[in-house]
Amino acid sequence: MPYRRSLPSSPPHAGHRSSRVGRAAACAGVLAASAAMILSAGALNPAAAASVRPDAATADFLARVQPQGKDRVTAAVLDLDGTSGKPVVYGDDVHYDTASIVKVDILAVALLQAQDAGHGLTAKERAQAEVMIEHSDNAAANALWRRIGLAPGLEAANKRLGLTSTKGGPGGKWGLTRTTSSDQIRLLRAVFGTGSAGSSALDEASQTYIRTLMARIAGEQAWGVSAAAGSGWALKNGWLQRNTTSLWDVNSVGRITSGGHHYLVAVLSDGSPTMKDGVSLVERAARTAVTKAAAR
């Protein structure tokens, strides 16, 4: 699915105004240089996946998705119309860099803190939130990251949102926050809910605001878990070329509708040689995981 790239005037941190997949390779050099400049102060090495024999479902998932070389991928799916209430995880549920998917978490925390203070976001903060989610704007993310109190603020609020395995990035490096696919499902549940009253620390207005922005993602960024959607979707993507390896982290999280069911889907990956390869891997993983979850 080709896409067009429009580079921003400021260098990217862990994601920026994206473009469709077809021209991603042509812009990889520019992105690599910018990412290396911003992350040159230091970066976390990806955690090695535990050497665990996969179950049959995971083995079949990996065979169908066929990650190559150093690629890693994990997908988690929760059928909101199912009866179990538990997500299905395909692949090792290990930590990955978030890149720009953390922007959903940043906004959720900002809204939760505003709720605690008894008021909504300011007009300036709402403007920042909108470009941060809809266009993956990094300057806005920087401002809101500072507003929530950096990693300590994120982690404190995440405990209330139900997350258990997400660690905020060091200093201003929000894109190096580490998370798991199952923890991203927990975040999505806090945003999209499951129909049970009081199931999220976020109030209805906060949930609706995040959902609305995720459904208005700029057209050139409408890739990722939307590849598994039959009709509606709301999502946030993240992408980052690591300066230590020159390999790509590419992630996508959101809510989709397929076959009459509503699913929360989180696909995390790293080790792709190009962004285009990473996007293709994430979309294959999303389609495969949702198909397998629907057949359960």
XYZ file of C-alpha atoms in Angstrom:
296
model
C 0.000 0.000 0.000
C 2.066 3.019 -1.197
C 2.267 6.194 0.767
C 3.617 9.705 0.360
C 6.126 11.243 2.766
C 6.124 14.885 3.821
C 9.150 15.737 5.948
C 8.701 18.240 8.801
C 10.820 21.333 9.264
C 12.122 20.056 12.624
C 13.952 16.725 13.034
C 11.944 13.734 14.230
C 12.276 12.314 17.743
C 10.579 8.952 17.495
C 8.015 9.609 14.788
C 6.684 12.572 12.797
C 4.295 13.381 9.976
C 4.502 10.135 8.079
C 3.750 9.090 4.528
C 2.450 5.974 2.848
C 4.656 2.924 2.489
C 5.655 3.197 -1.168
C 8.164 6.049 -0.693
C 9.366 5.194 2.823
C 12.613 3.684 1.565
C 13.452 6.827 -0.400
C 13.281 8.946 2.753
C 14.972 6.505 5.130
C 18.331 8.267 4.851
C 16.885 11.610 5.963
C 15.025 9.978 8.820
C 18.080 8.033 9.913
C 20.223 11.147 10.114
C 17.614 13.037 12.126
C 16.933 10.168 14.494
C 20.631 9.567 15.039
C 21.173 13.238 15.906
C 18.393 13.301 18.475
C 19.200 9.900 20.014
C 22.985 10.170 19.920
C 23.067 10.898 23.641
C 22.392 7.222 24.241
C 19.859 4.525 23.507
C 18.573 1.375 25.055
C 19.457 -1.900 23.462
C 16.411 -4.035 22.634
C 15.860 -6.746 25.215
C 16.601 -10.192 23.900
C 13.554 -12.408 23.640
C 13.502 -15.287 26.081
C 14.338 -18.634 24.576
C 10.935 -20.212 24.984
C 9.431 -22.880 22.796
C 6.371 -21.238 21.200
C 2.951 -22.809 21.468
C 1.253 -24.070 18.315
C -0.731 -20.861 17.764
C 2.362 -18.670 18.063
C 4.447 -20.991 15.887
C 1.803 -20.858 13.158
C 1.538 -17.062 13.513
C 5.288 -16.590 13.105
C 5.380 -18.983 10.148
C 2.658 -16.989 8.392
C 4.118 -13.598 9.190
C 7.654 -14.824 8.381
C 9.893 -12.262 10.061
C 13.283 -12.259 8.365
C 16.796 -11.761 9.701
C 16.774 -9.796 12.954
C 13.083 -8.884 12.747
C 10.990 -9.457 15.880
C 7.249 -9.061 16.135
C 4.559 -9.619 18.763
C 0.824 -9.109 18.325
C -1.908 -9.002 20.956
C -5.630 -9.076 20.137
C -8.661 -8.636 22.385
C -12.112 -9.395 20.976
C -14.368 -6.862 22.685
C -17.404 -8.883 21.656
C -15.981 -12.163 22.951
C -16.672 -13.795 26.286
C -13.198 -14.391 27.718
C -12.203 -10.764 28.255
C -8.563 -11.781 27.858
C -6.248 -10.841 24.979
C -4.508 -13.454 22.874
C -0.786 -12.831 22.430
C 1.121 -14.186 19.429
C 4.900 -14.128 19.791
C 6.999 -13.495 22.900
C 5.382 -10.837 25.093
C 8.662 -8.993 25.651
C 9.612 -5.324 25.787
C 9.947 -3.120 22.717
C 10.634 0.592 22.228
C 7.343 2.441 21.881
C 8.448 5.134 19.424
C 5.389 7.350 18.829
C 2.676 4.977 20.050
C 3.557 6.336 23.518
C 1.777 9.532 22.493
C -1.558 7.862 23.292
C -0.236 7.097 26.773
C 1.061 10.662 27.194
C -2.367 12.067 26.326
C -4.172 9.605 28.597
C -1.922 10.623 31.487
C -2.382 14.347 30.771
C -6.162 13.890 30.793
C -6.071 11.826 33.989
C -3.979 14.489 35.719
C -6.404 17.172 34.509
C -9.321 15.144 35.904
C -7.552 14.991 39.272
C -7.156 18.776 39.216
C -10.853 19.212 38.484
C -10.512 20.816 35.060
C -9.921 19.890 31.442
C -6.875 20.512 29.294
C -6.168 24.135 28.418
C -6.800 25.346 24.881
C -3.052 25.223 24.244
C -2.789 21.672 25.564
C -5.732 20.538 23.451
C -4.091 22.011 20.357
C -0.887 20.161 21.238
C -2.781 16.917 21.854
C -4.535 17.104 18.504
C -1.395 17.522 16.385
C 0.469 15.004 18.554
C -2.062 12.245 17.857
C -3.403 13.151 14.415
C -0.051 14.103 12.864
C 2.437 12.552 15.326
C 3.939 15.982 15.992
C 7.062 15.720 18.155
C 7.244 19.296 19.435
C 3.757 18.852 20.894
C 4.780 15.515 22.423
C 7.844 17.156 23.990
C 5.650 19.799 25.634
C 3.071 17.329 26.960
C 5.799 14.916 28.117
C 7.198 17.707 30.287
C 3.697 18.674 31.412
C 2.952 15.180 32.782
C 6.253 15.004 34.652
C 8.339 12.900 32.245
C 8.765 9.173 32.976
C 7.849 9.381 36.696
C 4.551 11.073 35.871
C 3.812 8.536 33.141
C 4.565 5.539 35.340
C 2.566 6.807 38.323
C -0.535 7.384 36.196
C -0.084 4.110 34.313
C -0.558 2.174 37.537
C -4.040 3.678 37.751
C -4.690 2.954 34.072
C -3.881 -0.729 34.633
C -0.491 -0.911 32.913
C 2.089 -3.134 34.597
C 5.037 -3.457 32.195
C 5.736 -0.006 30.733
C 8.810 2.023 31.725
C 9.142 5.639 30.619
C 12.059 6.723 28.472
C 15.016 8.547 30.062
C 14.907 12.334 30.305
C 13.209 13.825 27.275
C 13.407 10.615 25.234
C 9.745 9.606 25.404
C 10.199 7.490 22.259
C 12.482 5.139 24.197
C 9.712 4.195 26.602
C 9.623 0.389 26.823
C 6.387 -1.588 26.717
C 4.831 -4.934 25.844
C 1.971 -5.787 23.523
C -0.205 -6.953 26.429
C 0.407 -3.673 28.274
C -0.668 -1.766 25.169
C -3.923 -3.750 25.230
C -4.357 -2.621 28.854
C -3.917 0.986 27.740
C -6.371 0.528 24.880
C -8.897 -0.969 27.312
C -8.551 2.138 29.473
C -9.316 4.264 26.399
C -11.940 2.180 24.595
C -13.371 0.265 27.539
C -15.169 -3.055 27.456
C -18.665 -1.998 28.426
C -18.279 -2.454 32.184
C -18.955 0.674 34.230
C -16.027 2.069 36.167
C -13.513 -0.088 34.325
C -11.182 2.836 33.542
C -9.650 5.659 35.563
C -10.407 7.891 32.583
C -13.831 9.466 32.594
C -16.144 9.241 29.595
C -15.182 12.665 28.250
C -11.472 11.818 28.342
C -12.037 8.459 26.659
C -14.160 10.033 23.935
C -11.540 12.714 23.281
C -8.724 10.188 22.761
C -10.918 7.932 20.616
C -11.916 10.864 18.423
C -8.318 11.908 17.778
C -7.228 8.322 17.023
C -10.018 8.084 14.450
C -8.786 11.266 12.743
C -5.228 10.160 12.003
C -3.784 11.943 8.958
C -4.387 9.961 5.779
C -0.698 9.343 5.107
C -0.435 7.629 8.507
C -3.437 5.322 8.116
C -1.375 2.134 7.978
C -0.677 -0.548 10.573
C -3.510 -2.264 12.430
C -5.992 -0.660 10.024
C -4.810 -3.276 7.494
C -6.852 -5.826 9.475
C -9.991 -3.681 9.595
C -13.061 -4.484 7.558
C -14.659 -1.118 8.248
C -13.909 1.292 11.086
C -10.624 1.876 12.904
C -8.866 4.233 15.305
C -5.100 3.954 15.717
C -1.684 5.385 16.515
C 1.557 4.299 14.856
C 5.182 4.679 15.846
C 8.438 4.342 13.914
C 12.068 4.936 14.792
C 15.415 4.034 13.255
C 17.871 3.147 16.023
C 21.225 4.860 15.780
C 22.961 1.899 17.440
C 21.880 -0.651 14.808
C 20.347 1.344 11.897
C 17.387 -1.044 12.222
C 13.777 0.090 12.568
C 11.230 -0.107 15.375
C 7.732 -0.012 13.837
C 4.579 -0.311 15.958
C 0.825 0.116 15.627
C -1.980 0.045 18.202
C -5.696 0.690 18.014
C -9.263 -0.478 17.754
C -10.643 -2.010 14.573
C -13.892 -3.497 13.327
C -13.720 -6.713 11.311
C -16.335 -9.351 10.579
C -18.847 -7.578 12.780
C -16.552 -7.771 15.826
C -14.619 -5.016 17.539
C -10.998 -5.741 18.394
C -8.230 -4.023 20.288
C -4.960 -4.767 18.498
C -1.351 -4.016 19.431
C 1.530 -5.001 17.137
C 5.096 -4.232 18.208
C 8.201 -4.935 16.142
C 11.877 -4.164 15.879
C 14.902 -5.131 13.809
C 13.492 -4.341 10.356
C 16.123 -3.228 7.812
C 13.869 -0.439 6.453
C 10.729 1.357 7.577
C 8.902 -0.095 4.585
C 9.833 -3.605 5.723
C 8.679 -2.793 9.237
C 5.312 -1.474 8.078
C 4.780 -4.575 5.938
C 5.692 -6.809 8.883
C 3.285 -5.010 11.220
C 0.432 -5.155 8.728
C 0.978 -8.880 8.037
C 1.073 -9.514 11.764
C -2.129 -7.529 12.365
C -4.048 -9.327 9.620
C -2.811 -12.757 10.730
C -3.431 -12.172 14.427
C -6.980 -10.864 13.909
C -7.810 -13.730 11.537
C -6.542 -16.265 14.062
C -8.352 -14.556 16.946
C -11.610 -14.555 14.972
C -11.276 -18.295 14.370
C -10.891 -19.152 18.044
